[in-house]
Amino acid sequence: METLAMHISNGIIDGPVAAVFAALALAALTGCVLRGRRDLDDRLAPMAGLVAAFIFAVQMLNFPIFTAGVSGHLLGGALAAMLVGPWVGALCVSVVLVVQALIFGDGGVAMLGLNITNMALLGTAAAYVLIAVLLRVLPRTPAGLAVTGFVAAMLSVVVASQGFVVQYWLGGTTDLGGNLAGLAGTMAGVHLLIGIGEGLITATTVVTVAKVRPDLVYALRGLRPATVPTVPAVGGVR
């Protein structure tokens, strides 16, 4: 269980599957670099560095999940998506994962593609989809941002955990005896609890930034409310 709740270590998934996901992650990150260039400006470039540094620092703090006997930490996908957008956000989380794997041994180097796919790509993408939906129905107030950040962070962690379930189904090195549903349920339950902690951190951080510098919150700048086209009340088109 300690392995399931943390980064994937070497030997959990077989080599061929790990290599495939490494190639997929590299291709996806290349796309993020190309697309993220369009978003970079004088505000977003330094903000991306701050977000990556913040996620790296907060990931060092583990909070216990007493009901599961494990500990969890911030993944950062939802936080990055709200502050710097999905493309640059995925790159920020990926940089953190690479540093952790190479320097601190948190997750196997051979499993880096799997971890990036789950936490940086799936987690950030799922979070941004939820953010885009929620900010169209919730008011863009501190309370609305807090709810958006909390829900997006919590559910994105669960989505990322299910990415591991798919990967284990494709190339897990230990036979589960056909109990893949049990693995999925365990991962979802544990990471739902971890997601609550992530949601609180994300909501608090985003609301704090929005109160001081709302122009630095990508979700407020990049996601404009839908506008209804105006139609002349009377008369025709000249």
PDB file of N, CA and C in Angstrom, residues 86-151:
ATOM      1  N   PRO A  86      -3.007  24.788 -18.402  1.00  0.00           N
ATOM      2  CA  PRO A  86      -2.737  23.344 -18.503  1.00  0.00           C
ATOM      3  C   PRO A  86      -1.419  23.000 -19.158  1.00  0.00           C
ATOM      4  N   TRP A  87      -1.006  23.767 -20.171  1.00  0.00           N
ATOM      5  CA  TRP A  87       0.204  23.423 -20.924  1.00  0.00           C
ATOM      6  C   TRP A  87       1.456  23.687 -20.096  1.00  0.00           C
ATOM      7  N   VAL A  88       1.572  24.902 -19.605  1.00  0.00           N
ATOM      8  CA  VAL A  88       2.718  25.236 -18.768  1.00  0.00           C
ATOM      9  C   VAL A  88       2.624  24.510 -17.428  1.00  0.00           C
ATOM     10  N   GLY A  89       1.408  24.303 -16.935  1.00  0.00           N
ATOM     11  CA  GLY A  89       1.224  23.589 -15.667  1.00  0.00           C
ATOM     12  C   GLY A  89       1.741  22.170 -15.726  1.00  0.00           C
ATOM     13  N   ALA A  90       1.469  21.467 -16.831  1.00  0.00           N
ATOM     14  CA  ALA A  90       1.979  20.102 -16.979  1.00  0.00           C
ATOM     15  C   ALA A  90       3.502  20.081 -16.998  1.00  0.00           C
ATOM     16  N   LEU A  91       4.094  21.100 -17.610  1.00  0.00           N
ATOM     17  CA  LEU A  91       5.564  21.188 -17.635  1.00  0.00           C
ATOM     18  C   LEU A  91       6.120  21.447 -16.242  1.00  0.00           C
ATOM     19  N   CYS A  92       5.458  22.291 -15.470  1.00  0.00           N
ATOM     20  CA  CYS A  92       5.916  22.579 -14.108  1.00  0.00           C
ATOM     21  C   CYS A  92       5.927  21.309 -13.254  1.00  0.00           C
ATOM     22  N   VAL A  93       4.836  20.556 -13.301  1.00  0.00           N
ATOM     23  CA  VAL A  93       4.760  19.322 -12.510  1.00  0.00           C
ATOM     24  C   VAL A  93       5.788  18.309 -13.002  1.00  0.00           C
ATOM     25  N   SER A  94       6.008  18.239 -14.313  1.00  0.00           N
ATOM     26  CA  SER A  94       6.986  17.302 -14.860  1.00  0.00           C
ATOM     27  C   SER A  94       8.396  17.619 -14.375  1.00  0.00           C
ATOM     28  N   VAL A  95       8.744  18.896 -14.345  1.00  0.00           N
ATOM     29  CA  VAL A  95      10.065  19.293 -13.853  1.00  0.00           C
ATOM     30  C   VAL A  95      10.246  18.856 -12.407  1.00  0.00           C
ATOM     31  N   VAL A  96       9.213  19.044 -11.606  1.00  0.00           N
ATOM     32  CA  VAL A  96       9.282  18.623 -10.203  1.00  0.00           C
ATOM     33  C   VAL A  96       9.488  17.119 -10.090  1.00  0.00           C
ATOM     34  N   LEU A  97       8.773  16.350 -10.889  1.00  0.00           N
ATOM     35  CA  LEU A  97       8.889  14.890 -10.844  1.00  0.00           C
ATOM     36  C   LEU A  97      10.276  14.426 -11.271  1.00  0.00           C
ATOM     37  N   VAL A  98      10.841  15.072 -12.290  1.00  0.00           N
ATOM     38  CA  VAL A  98      12.180  14.698 -12.753  1.00  0.00           C
ATOM     39  C   VAL A  98      13.214  14.969 -11.659  1.00  0.00           C
ATOM     40  N   VAL A  99      13.131  16.130 -11.029  1.00  0.00           N
ATOM     41  CA  VAL A  99      14.081  16.467  -9.962  1.00  0.00           C
ATOM     42  C   VAL A  99      13.943  15.496  -8.798  1.00  0.00           C
ATOM     43  N   GLN A 100      12.724  15.184  -8.428  1.00  0.00           N
ATOM     44  CA  GLN A 100      12.516  14.264  -7.313  1.00  0.00           C
ATOM     45  C   GLN A 100      13.070  12.875  -7.624  1.00  0.00           C
ATOM     46  N   ALA A 101      12.872  12.406  -8.852  1.00  0.00           N
ATOM     47  CA  ALA A 101      13.349  11.067  -9.216  1.00  0.00           C
ATOM     48  C   ALA A 101      14.868  11.010  -9.276  1.00  0.00           C
ATOM     49  N   LEU A 102      15.494  12.042  -9.851  1.00  0.00           N
ATOM     50  CA  LEU A 102      16.936  12.018 -10.055  1.00  0.00           C
ATOM     51  C   LEU A 102      17.728  12.335  -8.792  1.00  0.00           C
ATOM     52  N   ILE A 103      17.207  13.223  -7.961  1.00  0.00           N
ATOM     53  CA  ILE A 103      17.967  13.674  -6.792  1.00  0.00           C
ATOM     54  C   ILE A 103      17.530  12.996  -5.508  1.00  0.00           C
ATOM     55  N   PHE A 104      16.221  12.851  -5.322  1.00  0.00           N
ATOM     56  CA  PHE A 104      15.713  12.328  -4.058  1.00  0.00           C
ATOM     57  C   PHE A 104      15.251  10.878  -4.145  1.00  0.00           C
ATOM     58  N   GLY A 105      15.281  10.288  -5.340  1.00  0.00           N
ATOM     59  CA  GLY A 105      14.877   8.892  -5.479  1.00  0.00           C
ATOM     60  C   GLY A 105      13.412   8.653  -5.214  1.00  0.00           C
ATOM     61  N   ASP A 106      12.589   9.694  -5.390  1.00  0.00           N
ATOM     62  CA  ASP A 106      11.147   9.553  -5.167  1.00  0.00           C
ATOM     63  C   ASP A 106      10.503   9.106  -6.472  1.00  0.00           C
ATOM     64  N   GLY A 107      10.328   7.795  -6.628  1.00  0.00           N
ATOM     65  CA  GLY A 107       9.877   7.224  -7.880  1.00  0.00           C
ATOM     66  C   GLY A 107      11.061   6.774  -8.710  1.00  0.00           C
ATOM     67  N   GLY A 108      10.935   5.640  -9.356  1.00  0.00           N
ATOM     68  CA  GLY A 108      12.045   5.106 -10.127  1.00  0.00           C
ATOM     69  C   GLY A 108      12.321   5.911 -11.378  1.00  0.00           C
ATOM     70  N   VAL A 109      13.604   6.026 -11.731  1.00  0.00           N
ATOM     71  CA  VAL A 109      13.970   6.742 -12.957  1.00  0.00           C
ATOM     72  C   VAL A 109      13.405   6.032 -14.176  1.00  0.00           C
ATOM     73  N   ALA A 110      13.417   4.704 -14.161  1.00  0.00           N
ATOM     74  CA  ALA A 110      12.873   3.949 -15.288  1.00  0.00           C
ATOM     75  C   ALA A 110      11.359   4.083 -15.393  1.00  0.00           C
ATOM     76  N   MET A 111      10.713   4.477 -14.289  1.00  0.00           N
ATOM     77  CA  MET A 111       9.257   4.640 -14.273  1.00  0.00           C
ATOM     78  C   MET A 111       8.840   6.095 -14.457  1.00  0.00           C
ATOM     79  N   LEU A 112       9.780   6.949 -14.821  1.00  0.00           N
ATOM     80  CA  LEU A 112       9.510   8.381 -14.896  1.00  0.00           C
ATOM     81  C   LEU A 112       8.400   8.699 -15.889  1.00  0.00           C
ATOM     82  N   GLY A 113       8.390   8.014 -17.028  1.00  0.00           N
ATOM     83  CA  GLY A 113       7.333   8.246 -18.006  1.00  0.00           C
ATOM     84  C   GLY A 113       5.955   7.916 -17.461  1.00  0.00           C
ATOM     85  N   LEU A 114       5.865   6.859 -16.662  1.00  0.00           N
ATOM     86  CA  LEU A 114       4.592   6.489 -16.047  1.00  0.00           C
ATOM     87  C   LEU A 114       4.139   7.544 -15.048  1.00  0.00           C
ATOM     88  N   ASN A 115       5.052   7.995 -14.204  1.00  0.00           N
ATOM     89  CA  ASN A 115       4.702   8.991 -13.195  1.00  0.00           C
ATOM     90  C   ASN A 115       4.324  10.326 -13.827  1.00  0.00           C
ATOM     91  N   ILE A 116       5.047  10.733 -14.867  1.00  0.00           N
ATOM     92  CA  ILE A 116       4.707  11.977 -15.559  1.00  0.00           C
ATOM     93  C   ILE A 116       3.342  11.862 -16.224  1.00  0.00           C
ATOM     94  N   THR A 117       3.063  10.708 -16.837  1.00  0.00           N
ATOM     95  CA  THR A 117       1.759  10.509 -17.474  1.00  0.00           C
ATOM     96  C   THR A 117       0.635  10.652 -16.461  1.00  0.00           C
ATOM     97  N   ASN A 118       0.784  10.024 -15.312  1.00  0.00           N
ATOM     98  CA  ASN A 118      -0.292  10.038 -14.310  1.00  0.00           C
ATOM     99  C   ASN A 118      -0.450  11.392 -13.646  1.00  0.00           C
ATOM    100  N   MET A 119       0.637  11.915 -13.091  1.00  0.00           N
ATOM    101  CA  MET A 119       0.540  13.097 -12.235  1.00  0.00           C
ATOM    102  C   MET A 119       0.615  14.411 -13.013  1.00  0.00           C
ATOM    103  N   ALA A 120       1.496  14.493 -14.003  1.00  0.00           N
ATOM    104  CA  ALA A 120       1.659  15.758 -14.722  1.00  0.00           C
ATOM    105  C   ALA A 120       0.662  15.903 -15.866  1.00  0.00           C
ATOM    106  N   LEU A 121       0.400  14.819 -16.599  1.00  0.00           N
ATOM    107  CA  LEU A 121      -0.463  14.913 -17.778  1.00  0.00           C
ATOM    108  C   LEU A 121      -1.918  14.624 -17.449  1.00  0.00           C
ATOM    109  N   LEU A 122      -2.212  13.437 -16.927  1.00  0.00           N
ATOM    110  CA  LEU A 122      -3.598  13.108 -16.594  1.00  0.00           C
ATOM    111  C   LEU A 122      -4.149  14.016 -15.508  1.00  0.00           C
ATOM    112  N   GLY A 123      -3.367  14.204 -14.449  1.00  0.00           N
ATOM    113  CA  GLY A 123      -3.841  15.019 -13.334  1.00  0.00           C
ATOM    114  C   GLY A 123      -4.125  16.453 -13.741  1.00  0.00           C
ATOM    115  N   THR A 124      -3.210  17.051 -14.485  1.00  0.00           N
ATOM    116  CA  THR A 124      -3.389  18.443 -14.903  1.00  0.00           C
ATOM    117  C   THR A 124      -4.523  18.576 -15.908  1.00  0.00           C
ATOM    118  N   ALA A 125      -4.604  17.643 -16.856  1.00  0.00           N
ATOM    119  CA  ALA A 125      -5.665  17.712 -17.872  1.00  0.00           C
ATOM    120  C   ALA A 125      -7.038  17.551 -17.233  1.00  0.00           C
ATOM    121  N   ALA A 126      -7.183  16.567 -16.354  1.00  0.00           N
ATOM    122  CA  ALA A 126      -8.475  16.365 -15.686  1.00  0.00           C
ATOM    123  C   ALA A 126      -8.855  17.579 -14.856  1.00  0.00           C
ATOM    124  N   ALA A 127      -7.876  18.141 -14.166  1.00  0.00           N
ATOM    125  CA  ALA A 127      -8.146  19.319 -13.351  1.00  0.00           C
ATOM    126  C   ALA A 127      -8.612  20.486 -14.208  1.00  0.00           C
ATOM    127  N   TYR A 128      -7.956  20.717 -15.341  1.00  0.00           N
ATOM    128  CA  TYR A 128      -8.304  21.872 -16.161  1.00  0.00           C
ATOM    129  C   TYR A 128      -9.685  21.722 -16.785  1.00  0.00           C
ATOM    130  N   VAL A 129     -10.046  20.506 -17.173  1.00  0.00           N
ATOM    131  CA  VAL A 129     -11.402  20.284 -17.702  1.00  0.00           C
ATOM    132  C   VAL A 129     -12.436  20.634 -16.636  1.00  0.00           C
ATOM    133  N   LEU A 130     -12.208  20.181 -15.409  1.00  0.00           N
ATOM    134  CA  LEU A 130     -13.137  20.494 -14.324  1.00  0.00           C
ATOM    135  C   LEU A 130     -13.159  21.991 -14.023  1.00  0.00           C
ATOM    136  N   ILE A 131     -11.993  22.633 -14.056  1.00  0.00           N
ATOM    137  CA  ILE A 131     -11.923  24.077 -13.814  1.00  0.00           C
ATOM    138  C   ILE A 131     -12.724  24.833 -14.869  1.00  0.00           C
ATOM    139  N   ALA A 132     -12.553  24.440 -16.140  1.00  0.00           N
ATOM    140  CA  ALA A 132     -13.271  25.119 -17.224  1.00  0.00           C
ATOM    141  C   ALA A 132     -14.776  24.977 -17.073  1.00  0.00           C
ATOM    142  N   VAL A 133     -15.230  23.809 -16.643  1.00  0.00           N
ATOM    143  CA  VAL A 133     -16.670  23.580 -16.463  1.00  0.00           C
ATOM    144  C   VAL A 133     -17.194  24.354 -15.257  1.00  0.00           C
ATOM    145  N   LEU A 134     -16.485  24.248 -14.141  1.00  0.00           N
ATOM    146  CA  LEU A 134     -16.976  24.855 -12.906  1.00  0.00           C
ATOM    147  C   LEU A 134     -16.999  26.383 -12.985  1.00  0.00           C
ATOM    148  N   LEU A 135     -15.994  26.974 -13.624  1.00  0.00           N
ATOM    149  CA  LEU A 135     -15.946  28.431 -13.692  1.00  0.00           C
ATOM    150  C   LEU A 135     -16.974  29.008 -14.656  1.00  0.00           C
ATOM    151  N   ARG A 136     -17.649  28.161 -15.402  1.00  0.00           N
ATOM    152  CA  ARG A 136     -18.746  28.632 -16.248  1.00  0.00           C
ATOM    153  C   ARG A 136     -20.073  28.630 -15.512  1.00  0.00           C
ATOM    154  N   VAL A 137     -20.141  27.938 -14.386  1.00  0.00           N
ATOM    155  CA  VAL A 137     -21.403  27.880 -13.635  1.00  0.00           C
ATOM    156  C   VAL A 137     -21.286  28.516 -12.253  1.00  0.00           C
ATOM    157  N   LEU A 138     -20.073  28.680 -11.758  1.00  0.00           N
ATOM    158  CA  LEU A 138     -19.876  29.279 -10.445  1.00  0.00           C
ATOM    159  C   LEU A 138     -19.445  30.733 -10.596  1.00  0.00           C
ATOM    160  N   PRO A 139     -19.790  31.570  -9.618  1.00  0.00           N
ATOM    161  CA  PRO A 139     -19.344  32.972  -9.688  1.00  0.00           C
ATOM    162  C   PRO A 139     -17.837  33.080  -9.525  1.00  0.00           C
ATOM    163  N   ARG A 140     -17.252  34.055 -10.191  1.00  0.00           N
ATOM    164  CA  ARG A 140     -15.801  34.245 -10.116  1.00  0.00           C
ATOM    165  C   ARG A 140     -15.449  35.112  -8.910  1.00  0.00           C
ATOM    166  N   THR A 141     -15.835  34.612  -7.764  1.00  0.00           N
ATOM    167  CA  THR A 141     -15.580  35.238  -6.477  1.00  0.00           C
ATOM    168  C   THR A 141     -14.605  34.355  -5.707  1.00  0.00           C
ATOM    169  N   PRO A 142     -14.068  34.843  -4.573  1.00  0.00           N
ATOM    170  CA  PRO A 142     -13.198  33.967  -3.772  1.00  0.00           C
ATOM    171  C   PRO A 142     -13.854  32.643  -3.413  1.00  0.00           C
ATOM    172  N   ALA A 143     -15.135  32.676  -3.084  1.00  0.00           N
ATOM    173  CA  ALA A 143     -15.829  31.428  -2.756  1.00  0.00           C
ATOM    174  C   ALA A 143     -15.930  30.509  -3.958  1.00  0.00           C
ATOM    175  N   GLY A 144     -16.240  31.084  -5.138  1.00  0.00           N
ATOM    176  CA  GLY A 144     -16.324  30.275  -6.350  1.00  0.00           C
ATOM    177  C   GLY A 144     -14.990  29.679  -6.740  1.00  0.00           C
ATOM    178  N   LEU A 145     -13.920  30.465  -6.600  1.00  0.00           N
ATOM    179  CA  LEU A 145     -12.585  29.950  -6.881  1.00  0.00           C
ATOM    180  C   LEU A 145     -12.200  28.848  -5.908  1.00  0.00           C
ATOM    181  N   ALA A 146     -12.562  29.018  -4.639  1.00  0.00           N
ATOM    182  CA  ALA A 146     -12.221  28.005  -3.637  1.00  0.00           C
ATOM    183  C   ALA A 146     -12.909  26.679  -3.939  1.00  0.00           C
ATOM    184  N   VAL A 147     -14.185  26.741  -4.272  1.00  0.00           N
ATOM    185  CA  VAL A 147     -14.920  25.510  -4.607  1.00  0.00           C
ATOM    186  C   VAL A 147     -14.335  24.865  -5.858  1.00  0.00           C
ATOM    187  N   THR A 148     -14.043  25.690  -6.857  1.00  0.00           N
ATOM    188  CA  THR A 148     -13.456  25.172  -8.101  1.00  0.00           C
ATOM    189  C   THR A 148     -12.121  24.493  -7.843  1.00  0.00           C
ATOM    190  N   GLY A 149     -11.245  25.165  -7.097  1.00  0.00           N
ATOM    191  CA  GLY A 149      -9.938  24.585  -6.810  1.00  0.00           C
ATOM    192  C   GLY A 149     -10.035  23.308  -5.997  1.00  0.00           C
ATOM    193  N   PHE A 150     -10.924  23.291  -5.013  1.00  0.00           N
ATOM    194  CA  PHE A 150     -11.058  22.107  -4.162  1.00  0.00           C
ATOM    195  C   PHE A 150     -11.561  20.907  -4.953  1.00  0.00           C
ATOM    196  N   VAL A 151     -12.645  21.088  -5.697  1.00  0.00           N
ATOM    197  CA  VAL A 151     -13.238  19.972  -6.439  1.00  0.00           C
ATOM    198  C   VAL A 151     -12.284  19.481  -7.534  1.00  0.00           C
TER     199      VAL A 151
END
